[in-house]
Amino acid sequence: MSALVLAACDSDNNNAAGDVPIIGVSSVQVLHGSPDAPPVNVSISNRQVLSNVDFKQGSGRLRYAEGTYNVSVDGIVLGATANVINENVAFPPEAIITIAAVNTAAAIQPIVISQPDTPVTAGNARLFVLHGSAAAPQVDVYVTPPGADLTASAPVGSFAFGETLGPREVPADTYQIRVTLAGNAGAVVYDSGDVDLADGSDLVVAALPNIAGGPSPITLVALTGSGSIELRDVNTPTGLRVGHLSPDTGPVDILVNGNEYLTDVPFSAVTEIRALPADTYAVTITAANNPGAIAFGPANLTLDAATWYSVLATDFNANLSVQILDQDDPRPIALFAKVRIYHASPTAQNVDIYVNAPGTDINTVDPTLSNIPFLANTGYLGLPGDDYEVVVTLTGSKAPAIGPAPITIEDGGVYTVIARDPLPGEAEFGLIVLDDSLVEVP
């Protein structure tokens, strides 16, 4: 496996303070580290300098003259903004200032850390590490040659939430970063795998909550000077959901790498999202109990870590196809629900979709989404948690083809809603409402 390369890029030529003279300059960078908070806009002294910064994203370095500045962070909530942080922060001269918004959305707080803005010694890399995960306990951090025995190694240090280690220089080389419970070298809770620390790298690294599944409670995000890069735990899984959405196809068996994964799956059945090791898998769909009647595959599907996939058998049997929905935005937001709608009804033409309060007469409102074609994925939409009715009509019509179908969604939930053909023996089209949470399989 190739090593992840971390190198610093000098971005200090961006003077975010406009015409402020470059005298006694501070370099300022911002990190979104709140796992369930929405994307944010950041303003410094009433001037917006960053927009739509999402969780685990960090900025490049912005240059300011020394002084005290007001730093304001506004969460983006369903098309509006709400101020969540408003602090006066001192920017000392010749310093790198990192402002991290951490903790949950309900308890979001700024952590401001500072280090001297001095050159890194030739041949070295420099690390300044922040414990930014409120839910994680005190831990020890090891930066060692790959494969080193931790029981024979000394940790860089031990720290708890809000504390820092460093800044410290190490020779530029390939390392393995591991985090253990404090005082217990055998209790590894994070493993970076091989990481190349390039000559001259000047990195601020934050331990943040891991929301991508797997055994590690944390992930690492490195601010490089021009942006950020995530260093996931090597055991971060992928996620796989499979579904049978072909209305005239009988029950099927699904094989992964030649082994039975699910058997006798009927039309309209869709599984939960199951955690699997990230890898390339050979997926085959056959008629139930008839391995020679192959409907699809074997096809090699590369499933990446921290990305969750829905593999869906769709369309009528004569045109059977497998559609793959990448779910690269599974993060729950505490302040609203995220819902996407997938049109999987081959009988229906292009459709309009209405999502409204119960009892709404759709003749009095415009569709929420218009002219959605077969196999279209709307992407995630933000909605307040509440009770709704979903109505699907042919485009331009007010006659319901589906619904009104009641659904209940909650703030912090992530959902997929699938429009399907009628079940065998029935005349009504229907909806499948799915919870897009990862299920860890023992």
CSV table of C-alpha atoms in Angstrom, one decimal:
chain,number,residue,atom,x,y,z
A,1,MET,CA,0.0,0.0,0.0
A,2,SER,CA,1.4,3.4,-0.9
A,3,ALA,CA,1.9,5.9,1.8
A,4,LEU,CA,-0.1,9.1,2.2
A,5,VAL,CA,2.1,12.1,1.5
A,6,LEU,CA,1.8,15.2,3.7
A,7,ALA,CA,3.5,18.3,2.5
A,8,ALA,CA,3.0,21.9,3.5
A,9,CYS,CA,2.2,24.6,0.9
A,10,ASP,CA,3.0,28.2,1.5
A,11,SER,CA,-0.3,30.1,1.2
A,12,ASP,CA,0.7,33.1,3.2
A,13,ASN,CA,0.6,35.5,0.2
A,14,ASN,CA,-3.2,35.9,0.7
A,15,ASN,CA,-3.8,39.1,2.7
A,16,ALA,CA,-7.4,38.7,3.9
A,17,ALA,CA,-7.3,42.0,5.6
A,18,GLY,CA,-7.3,43.9,2.4
A,19,ASP,CA,-5.0,47.0,2.6
A,20,VAL,CA,-3.7,46.2,6.2
A,21,PRO,CA,0.1,46.6,6.0
A,22,ILE,CA,2.1,43.4,6.2
A,23,ILE,CA,3.9,44.4,9.5
A,24,GLY,CA,4.0,42.0,12.4
A,25,VAL,CA,1.9,39.6,10.4
A,26,SER,CA,-0.2,36.7,11.8
A,27,SER,CA,-1.1,33.7,9.7
A,28,VAL,CA,-4.6,32.6,10.5
A,29,GLN,CA,-6.3,29.3,9.6
A,30,VAL,CA,-9.8,27.9,10.4
A,31,LEU,CA,-11.0,24.3,10.9
A,32,HIS,CA,-14.6,23.0,11.1
A,33,GLY,CA,-14.4,20.2,13.7
A,34,SER,CA,-18.0,19.9,14.9
A,35,PRO,CA,-19.3,16.5,13.6
A,36,ASP,CA,-23.0,17.3,13.5
A,37,ALA,CA,-22.9,21.0,12.8
A,38,PRO,CA,-23.9,22.3,9.4
A,39,PRO,CA,-21.4,23.9,7.0
A,40,VAL,CA,-20.4,27.4,8.1
A,41,ASN,CA,-19.4,30.8,6.9
A,42,VAL,CA,-16.5,32.6,8.7
A,43,SER,CA,-16.2,36.3,9.1
A,44,ILE,CA,-13.2,38.2,10.6
A,45,SER,CA,-14.0,41.8,11.7
A,46,ASN,CA,-17.3,41.8,9.9
A,47,ARG,CA,-15.8,40.6,6.6
A,48,GLN,CA,-16.7,37.2,5.3
A,49,VAL,CA,-13.5,35.4,4.5
A,50,LEU,CA,-14.6,31.8,4.1
A,51,SER,CA,-17.9,30.3,2.9
A,52,ASN,CA,-19.6,26.9,3.1
A,53,VAL,CA,-16.8,25.3,5.2
A,54,ASP,CA,-17.9,21.7,6.0
A,55,PHE,CA,-16.9,19.3,8.7
A,56,LYS,CA,-13.2,18.3,8.5
A,57,GLN,CA,-12.4,21.1,6.1
A,58,GLY,CA,-9.7,23.6,7.0
A,59,SER,CA,-8.7,26.8,5.3
A,60,GLY,CA,-5.4,28.0,3.9
A,61,ARG,CA,-3.5,30.6,5.9
A,62,LEU,CA,-4.9,34.1,5.9
A,63,ARG,CA,-2.6,37.0,6.7
A,64,TYR,CA,-3.4,39.7,9.2
A,65,ALA,CA,-1.6,42.5,10.9
A,66,GLU,CA,-1.2,41.8,14.6
A,67,GLY,CA,-4.1,43.0,16.7
A,68,THR,CA,-7.4,41.8,18.2
A,69,TYR,CA,-10.1,40.8,15.7
A,70,ASN,CA,-13.7,39.7,16.0
A,71,VAL,CA,-14.2,36.1,14.7
A,72,SER,CA,-17.7,35.1,13.8
A,73,VAL,CA,-18.9,31.7,12.7
A,74,ASP,CA,-22.4,31.3,11.2
A,75,GLY,CA,-24.0,28.0,10.6
A,76,ILE,CA,-25.9,27.5,7.3
A,77,VAL,CA,-29.3,26.1,8.2
A,78,LEU,CA,-31.9,25.5,5.4
A,79,GLY,CA,-31.0,28.5,3.4
A,80,ALA,CA,-30.5,30.8,6.4
A,81,THR,CA,-27.6,31.5,8.7
A,82,ALA,CA,-27.4,31.4,12.5
A,83,ASN,CA,-24.5,32.7,14.5
A,84,VAL,CA,-22.8,30.0,16.6
A,85,ILE,CA,-19.5,31.6,17.6
A,86,ASN,CA,-18.7,35.2,18.2
A,87,GLU,CA,-15.3,35.8,19.8
A,88,ASN,CA,-12.6,38.5,20.0
A,89,VAL,CA,-9.3,36.8,19.3
A,90,ALA,CA,-5.8,38.2,19.6
A,91,PHE,CA,-3.6,37.7,16.6
A,92,PRO,CA,0.0,38.0,17.9
A,93,PRO,CA,2.8,38.9,15.4
A,94,GLU,CA,4.9,36.3,13.6
A,95,ALA,CA,2.5,33.5,14.7
A,96,ILE,CA,0.3,30.8,13.1
A,97,ILE,CA,-3.1,31.0,14.7
A,98,THR,CA,-5.5,28.0,14.3
A,99,ILE,CA,-9.1,28.6,15.1
A,100,ALA,CA,-11.0,25.3,15.4
A,101,ALA,CA,-14.8,25.0,15.9
A,102,VAL,CA,-15.2,21.8,17.9
A,103,ASN,CA,-17.7,19.8,20.0
A,104,THR,CA,-21.3,18.9,19.0
A,105,ALA,CA,-23.6,21.5,17.4
A,106,ALA,CA,-25.4,21.9,20.7
A,107,ALA,CA,-22.1,22.7,22.6
A,108,ILE,CA,-20.0,24.1,19.7
A,109,GLN,CA,-17.0,26.1,21.0
A,110,PRO,CA,-13.9,27.7,19.5
A,111,ILE,CA,-10.4,26.4,20.4
A,112,VAL,CA,-7.6,28.9,19.5
A,113,ILE,CA,-4.1,27.6,19.4
A,114,SER,CA,-0.9,29.5,18.5
A,115,GLN,CA,2.6,28.6,17.5
A,116,PRO,CA,5.6,30.7,16.3
A,117,ASP,CA,5.7,31.2,12.6
A,118,THR,CA,9.4,30.2,12.1
A,119,PRO,CA,11.0,28.2,9.3
A,120,VAL,CA,11.1,24.4,9.7
A,121,THR,CA,14.6,23.1,10.0
A,122,ALA,CA,15.9,21.8,6.7
A,123,GLY,CA,15.3,18.0,6.4
A,124,ASN,CA,12.6,18.1,9.0
A,125,ALA,CA,8.8,18.2,9.3
A,126,ARG,CA,6.9,20.0,12.1
A,127,LEU,CA,3.7,18.8,13.8
A,128,PHE,CA,1.4,20.7,16.2
A,129,VAL,CA,-1.4,18.4,17.3
A,130,LEU,CA,-4.8,19.3,18.8
A,131,HIS,CA,-7.1,16.9,20.6
A,132,GLY,CA,-10.4,18.1,19.2
A,133,SER,CA,-12.8,15.3,20.0
A,134,ALA,CA,-14.9,16.0,23.1
A,135,ALA,CA,-16.2,12.4,23.3
A,136,ALA,CA,-12.7,10.8,23.1
A,137,PRO,CA,-10.8,10.2,26.4
A,138,GLN,CA,-7.2,11.1,27.2
A,139,VAL,CA,-4.9,9.4,24.8
A,140,ASP,CA,-1.2,8.8,24.0
A,141,VAL,CA,0.2,9.6,20.6
A,142,TYR,CA,3.0,7.7,18.9
A,143,VAL,CA,4.8,8.7,15.8
A,144,THR,CA,7.1,5.8,14.9
A,145,PRO,CA,8.7,4.0,11.9
A,146,PRO,CA,6.1,1.8,10.3
A,147,GLY,CA,5.5,-1.4,12.3
A,148,ALA,CA,7.5,-0.4,15.4
A,149,ASP,CA,6.5,-2.1,18.6
A,150,LEU,CA,4.7,0.4,20.7
A,151,THR,CA,5.5,-1.3,24.0
A,152,ALA,CA,9.2,-0.5,23.2
A,153,SER,CA,8.5,3.0,22.0
A,154,ALA,CA,7.9,6.3,23.8
A,155,PRO,CA,4.8,8.3,23.0
A,156,VAL,CA,5.2,11.9,21.7
A,157,GLY,CA,2.9,12.8,24.6
A,158,SER,CA,-0.5,12.4,26.2
A,159,PHE,CA,-3.4,14.8,26.0
A,160,ALA,CA,-7.1,15.3,26.6
A,161,PHE,CA,-9.8,17.2,24.8
A,162,GLY,CA,-8.7,20.8,24.1
A,163,GLU,CA,-5.0,20.2,24.8
A,164,THR,CA,-2.1,20.2,22.3
A,165,LEU,CA,1.2,18.4,21.7
A,166,GLY,CA,4.1,20.2,20.2
A,167,PRO,CA,5.0,21.9,18.0
A,168,ARG,CA,7.7,19.3,17.5
A,169,GLU,CA,10.0,18.6,14.6
A,170,VAL,CA,10.9,15.1,13.3
A,171,PRO,CA,13.2,14.1,10.4
A,172,ALA,CA,11.3,14.0,7.1
A,173,ASP,CA,10.5,10.3,6.5
A,174,THR,CA,7.8,7.7,6.4
A,175,TYR,CA,6.0,7.2,9.8
A,176,GLN,CA,3.1,5.4,11.3
A,177,ILE,CA,0.9,7.5,13.6
A,178,ARG,CA,-0.9,5.6,16.3
A,179,VAL,CA,-3.1,6.7,19.2
A,180,THR,CA,-3.7,4.6,22.3
A,181,LEU,CA,-5.7,4.9,25.5
A,182,ALA,CA,-3.5,6.8,27.9
A,183,GLY,CA,-1.0,4.6,29.6
A,184,ASN,CA,-1.9,1.5,27.6
A,185,ALA,CA,0.3,0.9,24.5
A,186,GLY,CA,-1.7,-2.2,23.6
A,187,ALA,CA,-5.0,-0.4,23.3
A,188,VAL,CA,-4.6,1.2,19.9
A,189,VAL,CA,-7.7,3.3,19.0
A,190,TYR,CA,-6.3,4.9,15.8
A,191,ASP,CA,-3.8,3.7,13.2
A,192,SER,CA,-2.8,6.0,10.2
A,193,GLY,CA,-0.9,3.4,8.3
A,194,ASP,CA,2.1,4.7,6.4
A,195,VAL,CA,2.3,8.5,6.2
A,196,ASP,CA,5.1,10.4,4.4
A,197,LEU,CA,6.1,13.6,6.2
A,198,ALA,CA,7.8,15.6,3.5
A,199,ASP,CA,10.8,17.9,4.1
A,200,GLY,CA,9.6,21.3,5.2
A,201,SER,CA,6.0,20.2,6.1
A,202,ASP,CA,4.5,22.5,8.8
A,203,LEU,CA,1.3,20.8,9.8
A,204,VAL,CA,-1.4,21.4,12.4
A,205,VAL,CA,-3.1,18.1,13.0
A,206,ALA,CA,-6.4,17.8,14.8
A,207,ALA,CA,-8.0,14.6,16.2
A,208,LEU,CA,-11.7,14.9,15.4
A,209,PRO,CA,-14.7,12.5,15.9
A,210,ASN,CA,-14.8,9.7,13.3
A,211,ILE,CA,-18.3,9.5,11.7
A,212,ALA,CA,-17.4,7.1,8.9
A,213,GLY,CA,-17.7,3.8,10.9
A,214,GLY,CA,-15.2,1.3,12.0
A,215,PRO,CA,-13.5,0.7,15.4
A,216,SER,CA,-11.7,4.1,15.7
A,217,PRO,CA,-13.5,6.9,17.6
A,218,ILE,CA,-11.3,9.5,15.9
A,219,THR,CA,-9.9,10.6,12.6
A,220,LEU,CA,-7.0,13.0,12.0
A,221,VAL,CA,-7.2,16.1,9.8
A,222,ALA,CA,-4.0,17.9,8.8
A,223,LEU,CA,-4.0,21.6,8.0
A,224,THR,CA,-1.2,22.0,5.4
A,225,GLY,CA,-1.1,25.8,5.0
A,226,SER,CA,-3.1,25.7,1.8
A,227,GLY,CA,-6.0,23.5,2.9
A,228,SER,CA,-6.6,20.3,4.7
A,229,ILE,CA,-6.3,16.5,4.2
A,230,GLU,CA,-7.9,13.7,6.2
A,231,LEU,CA,-5.8,10.8,7.5
A,232,ARG,CA,-8.4,8.1,8.1
A,233,ASP,CA,-7.8,5.1,10.3
A,234,VAL,CA,-6.6,2.2,8.2
A,235,ASN,CA,-9.7,0.1,9.3
A,236,THR,CA,-12.3,2.7,8.1
A,237,PRO,CA,-14.9,0.6,6.3
A,238,THR,CA,-17.0,1.0,3.3
A,239,GLY,CA,-20.7,0.5,3.4
A,240,LEU,CA,-22.9,-1.6,1.1
A,241,ARG,CA,-26.7,-1.7,0.6
A,242,VAL,CA,-28.4,-3.8,-2.0
A,243,GLY,CA,-31.9,-3.6,-3.3
A,244,HIS,CA,-34.3,-5.5,-5.7
A,245,LEU,CA,-36.3,-2.8,-7.6
A,246,SER,CA,-37.1,-4.7,-10.8
A,247,PRO,CA,-40.9,-5.2,-10.7
A,248,ASP,CA,-41.3,-8.2,-13.1
A,249,THR,CA,-38.1,-10.1,-11.9
A,250,GLY,CA,-38.6,-12.9,-9.4
A,251,PRO,CA,-36.7,-13.3,-6.2
A,252,VAL,CA,-32.9,-13.2,-6.6
A,253,ASP,CA,-29.7,-14.3,-4.8
A,254,ILE,CA,-26.9,-11.9,-4.5
A,255,LEU,CA,-23.3,-13.2,-4.4
A,256,VAL,CA,-20.2,-11.3,-3.3
A,257,ASN,CA,-16.9,-12.8,-4.4
A,258,GLY,CA,-18.7,-16.0,-5.3
A,259,ASN,CA,-20.2,-16.4,-1.8
A,260,GLU,CA,-23.9,-16.0,-0.9
A,261,TYR,CA,-24.4,-12.5,0.5
A,262,LEU,CA,-28.3,-12.5,0.5
A,263,THR,CA,-30.7,-15.1,-0.7
A,264,ASP,CA,-34.3,-15.2,-2.0
A,265,VAL,CA,-34.5,-11.4,-2.1
A,266,PRO,CA,-38.0,-10.3,-3.4
A,267,PHE,CA,-39.0,-7.2,-5.3
A,268,SER,CA,-39.0,-4.0,-3.2
A,269,ALA,CA,-36.6,-5.4,-0.6
A,270,VAL,CA,-33.7,-3.1,0.2
A,271,THR,CA,-31.2,-3.8,2.9
A,272,GLU,CA,-29.6,-1.6,5.5
A,273,ILE,CA,-26.1,-0.2,4.8
A,274,ARG,CA,-23.7,-2.8,6.1
A,275,ALA,CA,-20.1,-2.1,6.9
A,276,LEU,CA,-17.5,-4.0,4.9
A,277,PRO,CA,-13.7,-3.7,4.6
A,278,ALA,CA,-12.9,-1.2,1.8
A,279,ASP,CA,-11.9,-3.3,-1.2
A,280,THR,CA,-12.9,-4.5,-4.7
A,281,TYR,CA,-15.7,-7.0,-4.7
A,282,ALA,CA,-17.2,-9.2,-7.5
A,283,VAL,CA,-20.9,-8.9,-7.3
A,284,THR,CA,-23.3,-11.3,-9.1
A,285,ILE,CA,-27.1,-11.4,-9.1
A,286,THR,CA,-28.8,-14.7,-10.0
A,287,ALA,CA,-32.4,-16.1,-10.0
A,288,ALA,CA,-33.1,-17.4,-6.5
A,289,ASN,CA,-31.8,-20.9,-6.0
A,290,ASN,CA,-30.6,-21.0,-9.6
A,291,PRO,CA,-26.9,-20.0,-9.7
A,292,GLY,CA,-26.7,-20.7,-13.4
A,293,ALA,CA,-29.4,-18.1,-14.2
A,294,ILE,CA,-27.2,-15.0,-14.0
A,295,ALA,CA,-29.1,-11.7,-14.2
A,296,PHE,CA,-26.0,-9.5,-13.6
A,297,GLY,CA,-22.3,-9.9,-13.3
A,298,PRO,CA,-20.0,-10.9,-12.0
A,299,ALA,CA,-18.9,-7.2,-12.0
A,300,ASN,CA,-16.0,-5.9,-10.0
A,301,LEU,CA,-17.1,-3.0,-7.8
A,302,THR,CA,-14.5,-0.9,-6.0
A,303,LEU,CA,-15.9,0.3,-2.7
A,304,ASP,CA,-13.9,3.0,-1.1
A,305,ALA,CA,-13.4,3.7,2.6
A,306,ALA,CA,-15.8,6.2,4.2
A,307,THR,CA,-18.1,6.0,1.2
A,308,TRP,CA,-21.4,4.1,1.3
A,309,TYR,CA,-23.0,2.5,-1.7
A,310,SER,CA,-26.5,1.4,-2.7
A,311,VAL,CA,-26.4,-1.3,-5.4
A,312,LEU,CA,-29.9,-1.5,-6.9
A,313,ALA,CA,-31.3,-3.9,-9.5
A,314,THR,CA,-33.7,-1.7,-11.5
A,315,ASP,CA,-36.0,-1.6,-14.6
A,316,PHE,CA,-38.0,-4.4,-16.1
A,317,ASN,CA,-36.4,-7.8,-16.5
A,318,ALA,CA,-35.8,-7.3,-20.3
A,319,ASN,CA,-33.7,-4.2,-19.6
A,320,LEU,CA,-32.4,-5.2,-16.1
A,321,SER,CA,-29.6,-2.9,-15.0
A,322,VAL,CA,-27.8,-2.3,-11.8
A,323,GLN,CA,-27.5,1.3,-10.6
A,324,ILE,CA,-25.0,2.4,-8.0
A,325,LEU,CA,-25.7,5.3,-5.8
A,326,ASP,CA,-22.6,6.7,-4.1
A,327,GLN,CA,-23.4,8.1,-0.7
A,328,ASP,CA,-20.5,10.4,0.0
A,329,ASP,CA,-22.5,12.7,2.2
A,330,PRO,CA,-23.8,10.5,5.0
A,331,ARG,CA,-23.0,13.0,7.8
A,332,PRO,CA,-26.0,13.7,10.1
A,333,ILE,CA,-26.7,17.3,10.8
A,334,ALA,CA,-28.3,17.9,14.2
A,335,LEU,CA,-30.4,20.9,13.1
A,336,PHE,CA,-32.3,19.3,10.3
A,337,ALA,CA,-32.9,16.1,8.4
A,338,LYS,CA,-31.3,15.1,5.0
A,339,VAL,CA,-33.5,13.4,2.5
A,340,ARG,CA,-32.9,12.2,-1.1
A,341,ILE,CA,-35.5,10.7,-3.4
A,342,TYR,CA,-34.7,8.1,-6.1
A,343,HIS,CA,-37.1,7.4,-9.0
A,344,ALA,CA,-37.0,3.7,-9.5
A,345,SER,CA,-40.4,3.1,-11.1
A,346,PRO,CA,-40.0,2.0,-14.7
A,347,THR,CA,-43.7,2.3,-15.4
A,348,ALA,CA,-43.8,6.0,-14.5
A,349,GLN,CA,-42.5,8.6,-16.8
A,350,ASN,CA,-41.0,11.9,-15.6
A,351,VAL,CA,-42.6,12.9,-12.4
A,352,ASP,CA,-43.2,15.8,-10.1
A,353,ILE,CA,-42.6,15.3,-6.4
A,354,TYR,CA,-44.5,17.1,-3.6
A,355,VAL,CA,-43.2,17.1,0.0
A,356,ASN,CA,-45.6,19.0,2.2
A,357,ALA,CA,-47.3,19.2,5.6
A,358,PRO,CA,-50.0,16.6,6.1
A,359,GLY,CA,-53.3,17.6,4.5
A,360,THR,CA,-51.8,20.0,1.9
A,361,ASP,CA,-53.8,20.2,-1.3
A,362,ILE,CA,-51.2,19.9,-4.0
A,363,ASN,CA,-53.5,21.9,-6.3
A,364,THR,CA,-52.5,24.9,-4.3
A,365,VAL,CA,-48.7,24.5,-4.3
A,366,ASP,CA,-45.9,24.0,-6.7
A,367,PRO,CA,-44.0,20.7,-6.7
A,368,THR,CA,-41.0,20.5,-4.5
A,369,LEU,CA,-39.1,18.8,-7.3
A,370,SER,CA,-40.1,19.0,-11.0
A,371,ASN,CA,-39.7,16.8,-14.1
A,372,ILE,CA,-37.6,14.0,-12.4
A,373,PRO,CA,-36.8,11.2,-14.9
A,374,PHE,CA,-36.6,7.5,-14.2
A,375,LEU,CA,-33.4,6.5,-12.3
A,376,ALA,CA,-32.8,10.1,-11.2
A,377,ASN,CA,-31.3,10.7,-7.8
A,378,THR,CA,-32.3,14.1,-6.3
A,379,GLY,CA,-29.3,14.3,-4.0
A,380,TYR,CA,-29.8,15.2,-0.3
A,381,LEU,CA,-32.2,18.0,0.5
A,382,GLY,CA,-32.4,19.6,3.9
A,383,LEU,CA,-35.8,19.5,5.7
A,384,PRO,CA,-36.9,20.3,9.2
A,385,GLY,CA,-37.6,17.1,11.2
A,386,ASP,CA,-41.4,16.7,11.1
A,387,ASP,CA,-44.4,14.7,9.7
A,388,TYR,CA,-44.8,15.1,5.9
A,389,GLU,CA,-46.9,13.7,3.1
A,390,VAL,CA,-45.2,12.8,-0.2
A,391,VAL,CA,-47.1,12.9,-3.4
A,392,VAL,CA,-45.7,11.8,-6.8
A,393,THR,CA,-47.5,12.8,-10.0
A,394,LEU,CA,-46.7,12.5,-13.7
A,395,THR,CA,-45.0,15.8,-14.7
A,396,GLY,CA,-47.5,18.5,-15.2
A,397,SER,CA,-50.3,16.5,-13.6
A,398,LYS,CA,-52.0,17.0,-10.3
A,399,ALA,CA,-53.3,13.4,-10.2
A,400,PRO,CA,-51.4,11.4,-7.6
A,401,ALA,CA,-49.5,8.3,-8.9
A,402,ILE,CA,-48.1,7.8,-5.4
A,403,GLY,CA,-49.6,9.0,-2.2
A,404,PRO,CA,-50.3,11.0,-0.3
A,405,ALA,CA,-47.8,8.8,1.6
A,406,PRO,CA,-47.1,9.8,5.2
A,407,ILE,CA,-43.4,9.9,6.3
A,408,THR,CA,-41.8,11.1,9.5
A,409,ILE,CA,-38.3,12.3,9.6
A,410,GLU,CA,-36.2,13.6,12.5
A,411,ASP,CA,-33.6,16.3,12.8
A,412,GLY,CA,-30.2,14.5,12.6
A,413,GLY,CA,-31.6,11.8,10.4
A,414,VAL,CA,-30.4,10.9,6.9
A,415,TYR,CA,-32.9,9.2,4.6
A,416,THR,CA,-33.3,7.7,1.1
A,417,VAL,CA,-36.9,7.6,-0.3
A,418,ILE,CA,-37.4,5.3,-3.3
A,419,ALA,CA,-40.4,5.5,-5.6
A,420,ARG,CA,-41.3,2.0,-6.8
A,421,ASP,CA,-43.7,0.2,-9.1
A,422,PRO,CA,-46.7,-1.7,-7.5
A,423,LEU,CA,-46.1,-4.9,-5.6
A,424,PRO,CA,-47.2,-8.1,-7.3
A,425,GLY,CA,-51.0,-8.3,-7.3
A,426,GLU,CA,-51.4,-4.7,-6.3
A,427,ALA,CA,-52.2,-1.6,-8.4
A,428,GLU,CA,-50.8,1.2,-6.3
A,429,PHE,CA,-47.3,2.5,-6.7
A,430,GLY,CA,-45.4,3.0,-3.4
A,431,LEU,CA,-42.5,4.5,-1.5
A,432,ILE,CA,-39.6,2.8,0.3
A,433,VAL,CA,-38.2,4.9,3.1
A,434,LEU,CA,-34.7,4.0,4.2
A,435,ASP,CA,-32.5,5.0,7.1
A,436,ASP,CA,-29.1,5.9,5.7
A,437,SER,CA,-27.1,4.9,8.8
A,438,LEU,CA,-24.2,2.5,8.7
A,439,VAL,CA,-24.8,-0.9,10.4
A,440,GLU,CA,-21.7,-2.5,11.9
A,441,VAL,CA,-21.8,-6.2,11.3
A,442,PRO,CA,-20.1,-8.3,13.9
